mmCIF file of C-alpha atoms and ligand atoms in Angstrom:
data_model
loop_
_atom_site.group_PDB
_atom_site.id
_atom_site.type_symbol
_atom_site.label_atom_id
_atom_site.label_comp_id
_atom_site.label_asym_id
_atom_site.label_seq_id
_atom_site.Cartn_x
_atom_site.Cartn_y
_atom_site.Cartn_z
ATOM 1 C CA MET A 1 -5.241 26.223 7.565
ATOM 2 C CA ALA A 2 -6.899 23.898 10.745
ATOM 3 C CA GLY A 3 -10.271 26.152 10.344
ATOM 4 C CA ARG A 4 -11.145 24.875 6.772
ATOM 5 C CA VAL A 5 -10.404 20.793 7.270
ATOM 6 C CA LYS A 6 -13.288 19.096 7.723
ATOM 7 C CA GLY A 7 -13.069 17.549 11.988
ATOM 8 C CA LEU A 8 -10.331 20.452 12.582
ATOM 9 C CA GLU A 9 -12.306 22.985 12.781
ATOM 10 C CA HIS A 10 -12.381 23.629 16.495
ATOM 11 C CA PHE A 11 -8.841 23.101 17.106
ATOM 12 C CA ARG A 12 -7.810 26.816 15.906
ATOM 13 C CA HIS A 13 -8.155 29.602 18.250
ATOM 14 C CA ASP A 14 -8.130 33.106 17.546
ATOM 15 C CA GLY A 15 -3.793 34.392 19.171
ATOM 16 C CA MET A 16 -3.057 30.850 18.130
ATOM 17 C CA GLU A 17 0.637 30.721 17.663
ATOM 18 C CA TYR A 18 3.137 28.683 14.931
ATOM 19 C CA VAL A 19 6.798 27.880 16.064
ATOM 20 C CA PHE A 20 9.877 26.277 13.790
ATOM 21 C CA CYS A 21 12.888 25.537 16.677
ATOM 22 C CA ASP A 22 15.331 26.081 13.878
ATOM 23 C CA THR A 23 18.691 24.293 14.172
ATOM 24 C CA GLN A 24 20.323 26.125 11.920
ATOM 25 C CA LYS A 25 20.838 22.697 9.702
ATOM 26 C CA GLU A 26 17.706 22.647 7.661
ATOM 27 C CA LEU A 27 17.380 22.295 4.360
ATOM 28 C CA PRO A 28 16.853 24.859 2.513
ATOM 29 C CA GLU A 29 14.085 23.700 1.032
ATOM 30 C CA THR A 30 12.478 23.137 3.942
ATOM 31 C CA TYR A 31 12.787 27.040 4.987
ATOM 32 C CA GLU A 32 10.851 27.453 1.327
ATOM 33 C CA TYR A 33 8.464 25.661 2.846
ATOM 34 C CA LEU A 34 7.912 27.267 5.827
ATOM 35 C CA ALA A 35 7.683 30.726 4.050
ATOM 36 C CA ARG A 36 4.721 28.523 2.016
ATOM 37 C CA LEU A 37 2.887 28.223 5.384
ATOM 38 C CA GLU A 38 3.050 31.099 6.370
ATOM 39 C CA ALA A 39 1.397 32.134 3.449
ATOM 40 C CA GLU A 40 -0.986 29.721 3.183
ATOM 41 C CA LEU A 41 -1.775 30.607 7.694
ATOM 42 C CA GLY A 42 -1.784 34.321 6.748
ATOM 43 C CA SER A 43 0.318 34.079 10.061
ATOM 44 C CA LYS A 44 4.408 34.557 10.957
ATOM 45 C CA ILE A 45 6.253 31.506 12.189
ATOM 46 C CA ILE A 46 7.900 32.394 15.019
ATOM 47 C CA ARG A 47 11.428 31.012 15.046
ATOM 48 C CA LEU A 48 13.670 29.783 17.914
ATOM 49 C CA ASN A 49 17.283 28.997 18.352
ATOM 50 C CA ALA A 50 18.208 32.227 16.947
ATOM 51 C CA LYS A 51 20.982 32.093 18.647
ATOM 52 C CA ALA A 52 22.585 28.257 19.465
ATOM 53 C CA GLY A 53 21.586 26.367 16.973
ATOM 54 C CA PHE A 54 22.722 22.534 16.266
ATOM 55 C CA ASP A 55 27.623 23.889 16.414
ATOM 56 C CA HIS A 56 26.622 25.529 19.690
ATOM 57 C CA TRP A 57 24.975 22.591 21.252
ATOM 58 C CA HIS A 58 27.712 19.693 19.478
ATOM 59 C CA LYS A 59 30.739 21.660 20.720
ATOM 60 C CA LEU A 60 29.248 21.561 24.584
ATOM 61 C CA PHE A 61 28.778 18.024 23.957
ATOM 62 C CA ASN A 62 32.831 17.590 22.895
ATOM 63 C CA GLY A 63 31.745 16.417 19.343
ATOM 64 C CA TYR A 64 29.828 13.327 20.655
ATOM 65 C CA LEU A 65 27.305 13.318 17.180
ATOM 66 C CA PRO A 66 23.345 12.833 18.742
ATOM 67 C CA SER A 67 21.804 9.548 17.548
ATOM 68 C CA PRO A 68 19.031 7.998 18.111
ATOM 69 C CA GLN A 69 20.060 6.537 21.313
ATOM 70 C CA ASN A 70 20.938 9.601 22.535
ATOM 71 C CA ARG A 71 18.819 12.369 20.913
ATOM 72 C CA TRP A 72 20.281 15.533 22.493
ATOM 73 C CA CYS A 73 19.702 17.138 19.431
ATOM 74 C CA THR A 74 16.119 17.132 20.224
ATOM 75 C CA LYS A 75 16.044 18.188 23.710
ATOM 76 C CA TYR A 76 18.524 21.228 23.590
ATOM 77 C CA LEU A 77 17.664 21.986 20.399
ATOM 78 C CA LYS A 78 13.434 21.748 20.167
ATOM 79 C CA LEU A 79 12.428 20.596 23.293
ATOM 80 C CA LYS A 80 14.008 22.838 25.484
ATOM 81 C CA PRO A 81 13.997 26.430 23.363
ATOM 82 C CA PHE A 82 10.076 25.250 22.529
ATOM 83 C CA GLU A 83 9.706 24.900 26.697
ATOM 84 C CA ALA A 84 11.668 28.097 27.302
ATOM 85 C CA HIS A 85 9.309 30.260 24.788
ATOM 86 C CA VAL A 86 6.086 29.197 26.763
ATOM 87 C CA GLY A 87 7.698 29.642 29.856
ATOM 88 C CA ASN A 88 5.117 29.261 32.597
ATOM 89 C CA ASP A 89 1.593 29.959 30.051
ATOM 90 C CA ASN A 90 -1.267 27.364 30.016
ATOM 91 C CA VAL A 91 -0.163 26.637 26.479
ATOM 92 C CA VAL A 92 -1.538 23.441 24.298
ATOM 93 C CA SER A 93 0.542 22.087 22.504
ATOM 94 C CA TYR A 94 -0.415 20.702 18.704
ATOM 95 C CA VAL A 95 1.212 17.956 17.578
ATOM 96 C CA GLY A 96 1.155 16.877 13.482
ATOM 97 C CA LEU A 97 0.388 12.816 14.555
ATOM 98 C CA ARG A 98 -1.547 11.177 12.112
ATOM 99 C CA ALA A 99 -4.134 8.700 12.494
ATOM 100 C CA ASP A 100 -2.567 6.073 11.313
ATOM 101 C CA GLU A 101 0.765 6.822 13.065
ATOM 102 C CA ASP A 102 2.045 5.173 16.389
ATOM 103 C CA ARG A 103 4.655 6.490 17.398
ATOM 104 C CA VAL A 104 6.289 8.071 20.528
ATOM 105 C CA GLY A 105 8.656 10.798 20.671
ATOM 106 C CA TYR A 106 9.632 13.997 22.980
ATOM 107 C CA ILE A 107 6.690 15.773 24.187
ATOM 108 C CA SER A 108 6.769 18.060 27.110
ATOM 109 C CA ARG A 109 5.988 17.075 30.110
ATOM 110 C CA LYS A 110 5.397 20.450 31.751
ATOM 111 C CA PRO A 111 2.246 20.621 33.624
ATOM 112 C CA ASN A 112 1.313 24.053 31.914
ATOM 113 C CA ILE A 113 1.805 22.784 28.537
ATOM 114 C CA LYS A 114 -0.859 20.231 27.603
ATOM 115 C CA THR A 115 -0.523 18.206 24.229
ATOM 116 C CA ARG A 116 -3.171 17.519 21.740
ATOM 117 C CA TYR A 117 -3.336 15.748 18.251
ATOM 118 C CA PRO A 118 -5.923 17.197 16.140
ATOM 119 C CA LEU A 119 -4.716 14.980 13.205
ATOM 120 C CA LYS A 120 -5.631 12.123 15.558
ATOM 121 C CA GLU A 121 -8.482 12.774 17.006
ATOM 122 C CA ALA A 122 -10.312 13.811 13.681
ATOM 123 C CA GLY A 123 -9.163 10.658 12.203
ATOM 124 C CA ILE A 124 -7.337 11.938 9.413
ATOM 125 C CA ASP A 125 -4.470 9.635 8.625
ATOM 126 C CA TYR A 126 -2.081 9.270 5.475
ATOM 127 C CA ASP A 127 -4.288 9.916 2.864
ATOM 128 C CA GLY A 128 -6.517 12.648 5.005
ATOM 129 C CA VAL A 129 -3.283 14.570 5.518
ATOM 130 C CA ILE A 130 -2.149 14.728 1.618
ATOM 131 C CA LYS A 131 -5.544 15.217 1.366
ATOM 132 C CA ILE A 132 -5.370 18.751 3.215
ATOM 133 C CA LEU A 133 -1.997 19.582 1.440
ATOM 134 C CA GLU A 134 -3.095 19.062 -2.092
ATOM 135 C CA ASP A 135 -6.564 20.807 -1.309
ATOM 136 C CA SER A 136 -4.715 24.120 0.051
ATOM 137 C CA GLY A 137 -2.333 24.117 -2.760
ATOM 138 C CA LEU A 138 0.722 23.395 -0.359
ATOM 139 C CA GLY A 139 1.129 20.364 -1.757
ATOM 140 C CA LEU A 140 4.455 17.858 -0.238
ATOM 141 C CA PRO A 141 7.944 19.376 0.315
ATOM 142 C CA THR A 142 10.308 19.515 -3.114
ATOM 143 C CA PHE A 143 13.012 17.834 -0.706
ATOM 144 C CA MET A 144 10.840 15.004 -1.670
ATOM 145 C CA ASN A 145 11.552 15.469 -5.694
ATOM 146 C CA TRP A 146 15.262 14.412 -5.240
ATOM 147 C CA GLY A 147 14.604 11.626 -2.402
ATOM 148 C CA ARG A 148 14.234 12.672 1.265
ATOM 149 C CA THR A 149 11.528 11.898 3.273
ATOM 150 C CA ASN A 150 11.668 13.726 5.962
ATOM 151 C CA SER A 151 12.349 17.811 7.555
ATOM 152 C CA GLY A 152 15.022 17.220 10.052
ATOM 153 C CA CYS A 153 18.601 18.460 9.717
ATOM 154 C CA THR A 154 20.677 18.158 6.733
ATOM 155 C CA PHE A 155 21.978 15.277 8.771
ATOM 156 C CA CYS A 156 20.002 13.728 10.932
ATOM 157 C CA PHE A 157 20.766 9.980 11.653
ATOM 158 C CA PHE A 158 16.874 9.296 10.954
ATOM 159 C CA GLN A 159 18.211 8.989 7.521
ATOM 160 C CA THR A 160 18.012 5.672 5.787
ATOM 161 C CA PRO A 161 21.695 4.967 3.956
ATOM 162 C CA PHE A 162 20.071 5.206 0.488
ATOM 163 C CA GLU A 163 18.604 8.720 1.589
ATOM 164 C CA TRP A 164 21.948 9.917 2.644
ATOM 165 C CA ALA A 165 22.866 8.315 -0.900
ATOM 166 C CA LYS A 166 20.411 11.097 -2.152
ATOM 167 C CA LEU A 167 21.864 14.137 0.076
ATOM 168 C CA LEU A 168 25.238 13.174 -1.778
ATOM 169 C CA GLU A 169 24.024 13.960 -4.626
ATOM 170 C CA HIS A 170 22.135 16.791 -4.485
ATOM 171 C CA TYR A 171 23.624 18.409 -1.639
ATOM 172 C CA PRO A 172 27.341 17.729 -1.644
ATOM 173 C CA LYS A 173 28.211 20.479 0.313
ATOM 174 C CA TYR A 174 25.902 19.510 3.076
ATOM 175 C CA PHE A 175 26.883 15.795 2.659
ATOM 176 C CA GLU A 176 30.885 16.916 2.968
ATOM 177 C CA GLU A 177 29.253 18.863 6.451
ATOM 178 C CA ALA A 178 28.268 15.807 7.718
ATOM 179 C CA MET A 179 31.641 14.058 7.231
ATOM 180 C CA GLY A 180 33.265 16.888 8.645
ATOM 181 C CA TYR A 181 31.162 16.280 12.113
ATOM 182 C CA GLU A 182 32.207 12.379 12.244
ATOM 183 C CA THR A 183 35.220 11.627 14.337
ATOM 184 C CA ILE A 184 36.967 8.511 13.506
ATOM 185 C CA ASP A 185 39.704 7.483 15.717
ATOM 186 C CA PRO A 186 41.784 4.435 15.152
ATOM 187 C CA ALA A 187 43.551 4.902 18.758
ATOM 188 C CA ASP A 188 41.078 5.160 20.595
ATOM 189 C CA PRO A 189 37.517 2.551 20.079
ATOM 190 C CA ASN A 190 35.547 4.473 22.222
ATOM 191 C CA LYS A 191 36.122 7.472 19.890
ATOM 192 C CA GLN A 192 33.758 6.425 16.776
ATOM 193 C CA PHE A 193 30.767 9.003 16.127
ATOM 194 C CA THR A 194 29.519 8.505 12.861
ATOM 195 C CA TRP A 195 26.293 9.138 11.411
ATOM 196 C CA MET A 196 25.254 5.912 10.164
ATOM 197 C CA GLU A 197 25.321 3.233 12.517
ATOM 198 C CA GLY A 198 28.633 0.938 11.197
ATOM 199 C CA ALA A 199 30.254 2.863 8.453
ATOM 200 C CA PRO A 200 31.631 6.575 7.834
ATOM 201 C CA LEU A 201 29.919 8.820 5.255
ATOM 202 C CA SER A 202 32.899 8.540 3.720
ATOM 203 C CA SER A 203 31.935 4.677 2.718
ATOM 204 C CA LEU A 204 29.247 5.992 0.433
ATOM 205 C CA LEU A 205 31.844 8.360 -1.632
ATOM 206 C CA ASP A 206 32.719 4.894 -3.164
ATOM 207 C CA PRO A 207 30.539 4.829 -6.378
ATOM 208 C CA GLU A 208 30.281 1.078 -6.389
ATOM 209 C CA GLU A 209 29.135 1.380 -2.771
ATOM 210 C CA ARG A 210 27.047 4.191 -3.522
ATOM 211 C CA GLU A 211 24.774 2.221 -6.326
ATOM 212 C CA ARG A 212 24.539 -0.804 -4.350
ATOM 213 C CA VAL A 213 22.955 1.748 -1.619
ATOM 214 C CA LEU A 214 20.531 3.332 -4.220
ATOM 215 C CA GLU A 215 19.792 -0.069 -5.244
ATOM 216 C CA ALA A 216 19.090 -1.630 -2.194
ATOM 217 C CA GLY A 217 16.695 1.606 -1.337
ATOM 218 C CA ILE A 218 14.993 1.538 -4.612
ATOM 219 C CA ARG A 219 14.341 -2.119 -4.206
ATOM 220 C CA GLU A 220 13.320 -1.871 -0.340
ATOM 221 C CA ILE A 221 10.366 0.794 -1.072
ATOM 222 C CA ALA A 222 9.555 -0.006 -4.936
ATOM 223 C CA PRO A 223 7.600 -3.018 -3.380
ATOM 224 C CA LYS A 224 5.634 -1.168 -1.465
ATOM 225 C CA SER A 225 4.505 2.010 -2.955
ATOM 226 C CA ASP A 226 2.593 2.839 -6.408
ATOM 227 C CA GLY A 227 5.466 4.510 -6.966
ATOM 228 C CA LYS A 228 4.765 8.403 -5.898
ATOM 229 C CA LEU A 229 6.796 9.750 -3.724
ATOM 230 C CA ALA A 230 4.075 11.109 -1.184
ATOM 231 C CA SER A 231 3.436 6.819 -1.344
ATOM 232 C CA ILE A 232 7.193 6.683 -1.244
ATOM 233 C CA PHE A 233 6.605 9.213 2.094
ATOM 234 C CA GLY A 234 4.080 7.279 3.983
ATOM 235 C CA ILE A 235 6.095 4.233 3.745
ATOM 236 C CA GLN A 236 9.092 6.132 4.924
ATOM 237 C CA THR A 237 7.305 8.144 7.625
ATOM 238 C CA GLY A 238 5.386 5.249 9.054
ATOM 239 C CA ARG A 239 8.217 3.726 10.246
ATOM 240 C CA ALA A 240 7.158 3.139 14.440
ATOM 241 C CA GLY A 241 8.943 4.997 16.048
ATOM 242 C CA VAL A 242 12.390 5.914 14.254
ATOM 243 C CA ALA A 243 11.472 9.374 14.286
ATOM 244 C CA CYS A 244 10.770 12.158 16.493
ATOM 245 C CA LEU A 245 7.540 14.324 16.970
ATOM 246 C CA MET A 246 9.781 17.799 17.722
ATOM 247 C CA CYS A 247 11.165 16.752 14.335
ATOM 248 C CA GLN A 248 8.761 16.101 12.110
ATOM 249 C CA LYS A 249 7.719 19.626 11.453
HETATM 250 S S1 SF4 B 1 16.101 16.417 12.843
HETATM 251 FE FE1 SF4 B 1 17.329 14.518 13.497
HETATM 252 S S2 SF4 B 1 19.478 15.708 13.409
HETATM 253 FE FE2 SF4 B 1 17.977 17.003 13.495
HETATM 254 S S3 SF4 B 1 17.459 18.090 15.294
HETATM 255 FE FE3 SF4 B 1 15.942 16.152 15.219
HETATM 256 S S4 SF4 B 1 16.696 13.715 15.594
HETATM 257 FE FE4 SF4 B 1 17.957 15.281 16.023
#
C-alpha cells in the first residue's frame, strides 16, 4: 500500500517484513483486519509471541496487572518479541505515527534498530490516513462499529469507561474474562489490581452506572465530532500520550 500512496513511495522496499506481536488477547476484529491487510499487502504478516502470550507473563508478574504507569505488557509482549525477532540484523522499523500526533511510546533503543515515521515524514495527518484506508478499500477496523477506538487487547487499560461499557455490551465474555484478572483484597490495600482507576469492572454491571458512563462518554465525544465513527476515532486516538506506539497497530 505504501508504494501506491503519494509521499510514501520511497518507504517501500523489496524484502519488507510485516510483523504483529500477538498478545493472544486480541479482538476478533483485529485478526480479521490483519487478514484483510495481508490480502491488500500481498504478503504474510509474521505473528510473534506464539508461545508466551499475556497469561504467561501475568503469571510471572504474580497477578499484577499492567497499567499506564507499569506497562510490562508492552515491554514483554510487544517490544522484546520484536527485538528478539530482529536479533542483531540492522533494520529500519516503520512506526505509523501520523503527522498530527504528538505521542510518545515504546520504541526500541537498540542501536541496530533505526526507527522511522513514514506518515509523519510525509506530512500525512488523520484525514490523510482515512483517505489512504478508504482509497485502498481496506476501510477502518470493524470494532469501531460498536464503539471501540483502538486495536489493543480486549482488556487494554487505555480504554475509557465508555469503551469498557461498550465491551460489556458487545463482548460480555471478554468483559467477564477481564473481570477475572482483577484482584480486590479487602484485607490488603496493596492488592487492589483493577483495570479502571478507582473502580472495579463489576461497577459497570449495574445498569444505572453503565447508563451513566455511556451517556457521559457520548456527551464528551459528540460536541467534538461530526458523528462519524471515523471522527470519533480521530478524537480518541489524538489523546496525546495515552496509548503506546507498539500497540496501535
Ligand atoms: S494493547 Fe494495552 S494491554 Fe495490550 S499490550 Fe498494549 S498497552 Fe498492554
